[in-house]
Amino acid sequence: DTGVSQDPRHKITKRGQNVTFRCDPISEHNRLYWYRQTLGQGPEFLTYFQNEAQLEKSRLLSDRFSAERPKGSFSTLEIQRTEQGDSAMYLCASGPPRDREGYTFGSGTRLTVV
Amino acid sequence: GEDVEQSLFLSVREGDSSVINCTYTDSSSTYLYWYKQEPGAGLQLLTYIFSNMDMKQDQRLTVLLNKKDKHLSLRIADTQTGDSAIYFCAEIPTGGFKTIFGAGTRLFVKA
């Protein structure tokens, strides 16, 4: 297993366009998280999946954001009608079922909205 | 409320010890973590401590937890230039799913 993979690594888009990011977690991990990180800040929680169920969603996530994990494996995060304030690093992380000893992060997708 | 605070910068000489401090406000937190982030990379879990412990040592890393003062520290012995990175303190409040991160402490190691 090569860890948590995120695709693409970088995305530049024009304001108003839709973008979709993909995360492939470690295969035996049933917990999956999306975080957003802006320059000089720590990651901010966006949403959490346990298997295919989305169990928690941050108030930071406006209606323009949607996340899915259809078969409990990979996940996608879509941002509709992007705004300049959406520019950030989007991080995915996964963790095993009963282990609260932290989780494994991917390298992130850096989004720039111009 | 949930909040994790850290100082923003720390500069040390190679070979010295580094101590990075963190305070948290949620007294119900059961799990506390230190993550490391190098430029352009995701976060790497360095170590963790459960709230029923007051110290944990792992090679060059020592974590100290003072639950009364809600203070967590990370000591790196014999700091190397490769330790230059941003270090994040984080907590998972009891009963929660999400990890709350501090803003990170940028460690500079001078040769």
Tab-separated table of C-alpha atoms in Angstrom:
chain	number	residue	atom	x	y	z
A	1	ASP	CA	0.000	0.000	0.000
A	2	THR	CA	1.402	3.394	-0.972
A	3	GLY	CA	-0.521	5.443	1.585
A	4	VAL	CA	-3.216	8.030	0.954
A	5	SER	CA	-3.268	9.292	-2.647
A	6	GLN	CA	-4.816	12.546	-3.800
A	7	ASP	CA	-5.414	13.694	-7.331
A	8	PRO	CA	-4.664	16.165	-8.787
A	9	ARG	CA	-1.732	17.641	-6.842
A	10	HIS	CA	-2.443	21.102	-8.223
A	11	LYS	CA	-5.490	22.695	-9.811
A	12	ILE	CA	-5.823	26.182	-11.241
A	13	THR	CA	-9.332	27.188	-12.180
A	14	LYS	CA	-11.247	30.294	-13.128
A	15	ARG	CA	-13.753	31.742	-10.712
A	16	GLY	CA	-17.178	30.252	-11.255
A	17	GLN	CA	-15.948	26.897	-12.547
A	18	ASN	CA	-16.603	23.572	-10.825
A	19	VAL	CA	-13.740	21.379	-9.605
A	20	THR	CA	-13.577	17.834	-8.275
A	21	PHE	CA	-10.809	16.249	-6.231
A	22	ARG	CA	-10.243	12.576	-5.573
A	23	CYS	CA	-8.836	10.779	-2.540
A	24	ASP	CA	-7.829	7.112	-2.375
A	25	PRO	CA	-7.354	6.109	1.274
A	26	ILE	CA	-5.319	3.223	2.643
A	27	SER	CA	-7.346	0.166	1.663
A	28	GLU	CA	-8.089	-1.219	5.133
A	29	HIS	CA	-9.049	2.200	6.566
A	30	ASN	CA	-12.789	2.776	6.957
A	31	ARG	CA	-12.493	6.351	8.296
A	32	LEU	CA	-11.917	9.166	5.819
A	33	TYR	CA	-11.597	12.905	6.443
A	34	TRP	CA	-11.332	16.030	4.335
A	35	TYR	CA	-9.539	19.077	5.696
A	36	ARG	CA	-8.732	22.487	4.222
A	37	GLN	CA	-5.515	24.337	4.974
A	38	THR	CA	-4.716	27.955	4.133
A	39	LEU	CA	-1.307	29.592	4.361
A	40	GLY	CA	-0.056	29.957	7.913
A	41	GLN	CA	-2.935	28.004	9.409
A	42	GLY	CA	-3.521	24.500	10.645
A	43	PRO	CA	-5.919	22.190	8.806
A	44	GLU	CA	-9.614	22.916	9.290
A	45	PHE	CA	-12.057	20.030	9.395
A	46	LEU	CA	-14.518	19.824	6.495
A	47	THR	CA	-16.177	16.421	6.625
A	48	TYR	CA	-15.886	12.836	7.884
A	49	PHE	CA	-16.923	9.478	6.449
A	50	GLN	CA	-17.164	6.137	8.165
A	51	ASN	CA	-17.341	3.641	5.321
A	52	GLU	CA	-19.798	5.235	2.869
A	53	ALA	CA	-21.732	7.215	5.482
A	54	GLN	CA	-21.009	10.924	5.866
A	55	LEU	CA	-21.254	11.286	9.640
A	56	GLU	CA	-20.138	14.852	10.208
A	57	LYS	CA	-19.966	17.992	8.108
A	58	SER	CA	-18.457	21.292	9.159
A	59	ARG	CA	-20.412	24.528	9.085
A	60	LEU	CA	-17.473	25.773	6.970
A	61	LEU	CA	-18.840	23.631	4.152
A	62	SER	CA	-21.246	25.791	2.215
A	63	ASP	CA	-23.874	24.418	-0.151
A	64	ARG	CA	-21.323	24.731	-2.961
A	65	PHE	CA	-19.279	21.914	-1.429
A	66	SER	CA	-20.250	18.265	-1.633
A	67	ALA	CA	-18.353	15.115	-0.750
A	68	GLU	CA	-19.089	11.497	-1.528
A	69	ARG	CA	-17.663	8.108	-0.754
A	70	PRO	CA	-19.977	5.872	-2.755
A	71	LYS	CA	-18.574	2.426	-2.037
A	72	GLY	CA	-16.698	3.153	1.129
A	73	SER	CA	-13.396	3.261	-0.701
A	74	PHE	CA	-12.277	6.381	-2.614
A	75	SER	CA	-13.871	9.762	-1.976
A	76	THR	CA	-14.496	12.863	-4.063
A	77	LEU	CA	-14.837	16.484	-2.988
A	78	GLU	CA	-16.597	18.798	-5.436
A	79	ILE	CA	-16.687	22.581	-5.264
A	80	GLN	CA	-19.252	24.274	-7.472
A	81	ARG	CA	-19.037	27.884	-8.683
A	82	THR	CA	-15.573	28.350	-7.196
A	83	GLU	CA	-14.665	31.628	-5.512
A	84	GLN	CA	-11.238	33.132	-4.845
A	85	GLY	CA	-11.713	32.395	-1.146
A	86	ASP	CA	-11.770	28.679	-1.966
A	87	SER	CA	-8.055	28.813	-2.822
A	88	ALA	CA	-6.359	26.508	-0.327
A	89	MET	CA	-4.742	23.111	0.136
A	90	TYR	CA	-7.346	20.368	0.420
A	91	LEU	CA	-6.091	17.455	2.497
A	92	CYS	CA	-7.532	13.967	2.751
A	93	ALA	CA	-6.735	11.624	5.631
A	94	SER	CA	-7.739	8.074	6.512
A	95	GLY	CA	-7.689	5.961	9.658
A	96	PRO	CA	-8.382	2.357	10.696
A	97	PRO	CA	-11.643	1.366	12.409
A	98	ARG	CA	-10.734	1.184	16.074
A	99	ASP	CA	-7.473	3.076	16.171
A	100	ARG	CA	-7.636	6.558	17.651
A	101	GLU	CA	-3.877	6.891	17.352
A	102	GLY	CA	-3.980	9.555	14.656
A	103	TYR	CA	-4.424	9.041	10.963
A	104	THR	CA	-2.500	9.171	7.676
A	105	PHE	CA	-2.657	12.248	5.475
A	106	GLY	CA	-2.273	12.498	1.737
A	107	SER	CA	-0.046	15.139	0.145
A	108	GLY	CA	-3.039	17.319	-0.662
A	109	THR	CA	-4.521	19.092	-3.673
A	110	ARG	CA	-3.569	22.747	-3.970
A	111	LEU	CA	-6.428	24.746	-5.499
A	112	THR	CA	-5.870	28.212	-6.949
A	113	VAL	CA	-8.925	30.144	-8.102
A	114	VAL	CA	-8.084	33.030	-10.440
B	1	GLY	CA	-14.960	25.700	23.273
B	2	GLU	CA	-12.438	23.979	21.094
B	3	ASP	CA	-9.170	25.797	20.508
B	4	VAL	CA	-5.521	24.827	20.262
B	5	GLU	CA	-2.833	27.501	20.564
B	6	GLN	CA	0.847	27.382	19.706
B	7	SER	CA	3.645	29.900	19.333
B	8	LEU	CA	4.337	30.585	15.657
B	9	PHE	CA	8.134	30.356	15.417
B	10	LEU	CA	11.078	28.684	17.100
B	11	SER	CA	14.723	28.915	16.091
B	12	VAL	CA	17.435	26.623	17.489
B	13	ARG	CA	21.010	25.638	16.657
B	14	GLU	CA	21.771	22.202	15.293
B	15	GLY	CA	22.487	19.804	18.152
B	16	ASP	CA	20.453	21.743	20.712
B	17	SER	CA	17.111	20.606	22.104
B	18	SER	CA	13.877	22.135	20.772
B	19	VAL	CA	10.783	22.520	22.905
B	20	ILE	CA	7.492	23.310	21.195
B	21	ASN	CA	4.582	24.232	23.424
B	22	CYS	CA	0.828	24.001	22.998
B	23	THR	CA	-2.229	24.805	25.065
B	24	TYR	CA	-5.691	23.433	24.500
B	25	THR	CA	-9.004	24.424	25.983
B	26	ASP	CA	-11.183	21.333	25.738
B	27	SER	CA	-10.651	19.554	29.036
B	28	SER	CA	-12.491	16.508	27.754
B	29	SER	CA	-9.856	15.757	25.131
B	30	THR	CA	-8.699	12.203	25.396
B	31	TYR	CA	-6.188	12.064	22.561
B	32	LEU	CA	-3.452	14.606	21.829
B	33	TYR	CA	-1.105	14.510	18.869
B	34	TRP	CA	1.946	16.054	17.296
B	35	TYR	CA	2.133	16.181	13.498
B	36	LYS	CA	4.992	17.396	11.288
B	37	GLN	CA	4.562	19.101	7.905
B	38	GLU	CA	7.399	19.674	5.479
B	39	PRO	CA	7.058	22.162	2.576
B	40	GLY	CA	4.562	21.040	-0.054
B	41	ALA	CA	3.669	17.874	1.821
B	42	GLY	CA	0.777	16.566	3.879
B	43	LEU	CA	0.964	16.089	7.625
B	44	GLN	CA	2.931	13.226	9.123
B	45	LEU	CA	1.950	11.831	12.520
B	46	LEU	CA	4.973	12.069	14.819
B	47	THR	CA	3.586	10.869	18.118
B	48	TYR	CA	0.496	10.867	20.293
B	49	ILE	CA	-0.364	10.703	23.962
B	50	PHE	CA	-3.491	9.593	25.769
B	51	SER	CA	-4.826	11.778	28.545
B	52	ASN	CA	-4.138	9.175	31.216
B	53	MET	CA	-0.394	9.559	30.556
B	54	ASP	CA	1.836	12.464	31.541
B	55	MET	CA	4.913	11.587	29.513
B	56	LYS	CA	5.816	9.586	26.454
B	57	GLN	CA	9.267	9.096	24.951
B	58	ASP	CA	9.976	7.886	21.447
B	59	GLN	CA	13.641	8.023	20.388
B	60	ARG	CA	14.533	11.743	20.144
B	61	LEU	CA	10.966	12.855	20.905
B	62	THR	CA	9.540	13.433	24.384
B	63	VAL	CA	5.927	14.487	24.909
B	64	LEU	CA	4.862	16.006	28.217
B	65	LEU	CA	1.221	16.485	29.164
B	66	ASN	CA	0.008	18.660	32.022
B	67	LYS	CA	-3.741	18.051	32.157
B	68	LYS	CA	-4.303	20.494	34.998
B	69	ASP	CA	-2.898	23.381	32.934
B	70	LYS	CA	-4.034	21.882	29.579
B	71	HIS	CA	-0.469	22.170	28.339
B	72	LEU	CA	1.283	19.850	25.908
B	73	SER	CA	4.910	20.048	24.848
B	74	LEU	CA	7.146	18.314	22.340
B	75	ARG	CA	10.870	18.106	23.014
B	76	ILE	CA	13.208	17.153	20.170
B	77	ALA	CA	16.641	16.136	21.407
B	78	ASP	CA	19.760	16.755	19.293
B	79	THR	CA	17.808	18.784	16.724
B	80	GLN	CA	18.979	18.304	13.129
B	81	THR	CA	18.514	20.481	10.031
B	82	GLY	CA	16.112	17.813	8.749
B	83	ASP	CA	13.820	18.624	11.663
B	84	SER	CA	13.080	22.053	10.130
B	85	ALA	CA	9.341	21.958	9.449
B	86	ILE	CA	5.994	23.080	10.841
B	87	TYR	CA	4.827	21.182	13.910
B	88	PHE	CA	1.114	20.971	14.688
B	89	CYS	CA	-0.418	20.182	18.035
B	90	ALA	CA	-3.852	18.546	17.744
B	91	GLU	CA	-6.612	17.108	19.887
B	92	ILE	CA	-9.674	14.929	19.456
B	93	PRO	CA	-12.296	15.927	22.044
B	94	THR	CA	-13.972	12.999	23.753
B	95	GLY	CA	-16.944	11.744	21.785
B	96	GLY	CA	-15.908	13.624	18.650
B	97	PHE	CA	-14.670	12.440	15.296
B	98	LYS	CA	-12.686	15.402	14.110
B	99	THR	CA	-9.173	16.452	15.026
B	100	ILE	CA	-8.705	20.093	16.031
B	101	PHE	CA	-5.333	21.512	14.949
B	102	GLY	CA	-3.326	24.468	16.165
B	103	ALA	CA	-1.914	26.969	13.665
B	104	GLY	CA	1.488	25.265	13.792
B	105	THR	CA	4.951	26.201	15.063
B	106	ARG	CA	7.578	26.763	12.384
B	107	LEU	CA	10.902	25.325	13.577
B	108	PHE	CA	14.096	26.740	12.058
B	109	VAL	CA	17.283	24.804	12.693
B	110	LYS	CA	20.506	26.731	12.129
B	111	ALA	CA	23.606	24.783	11.140
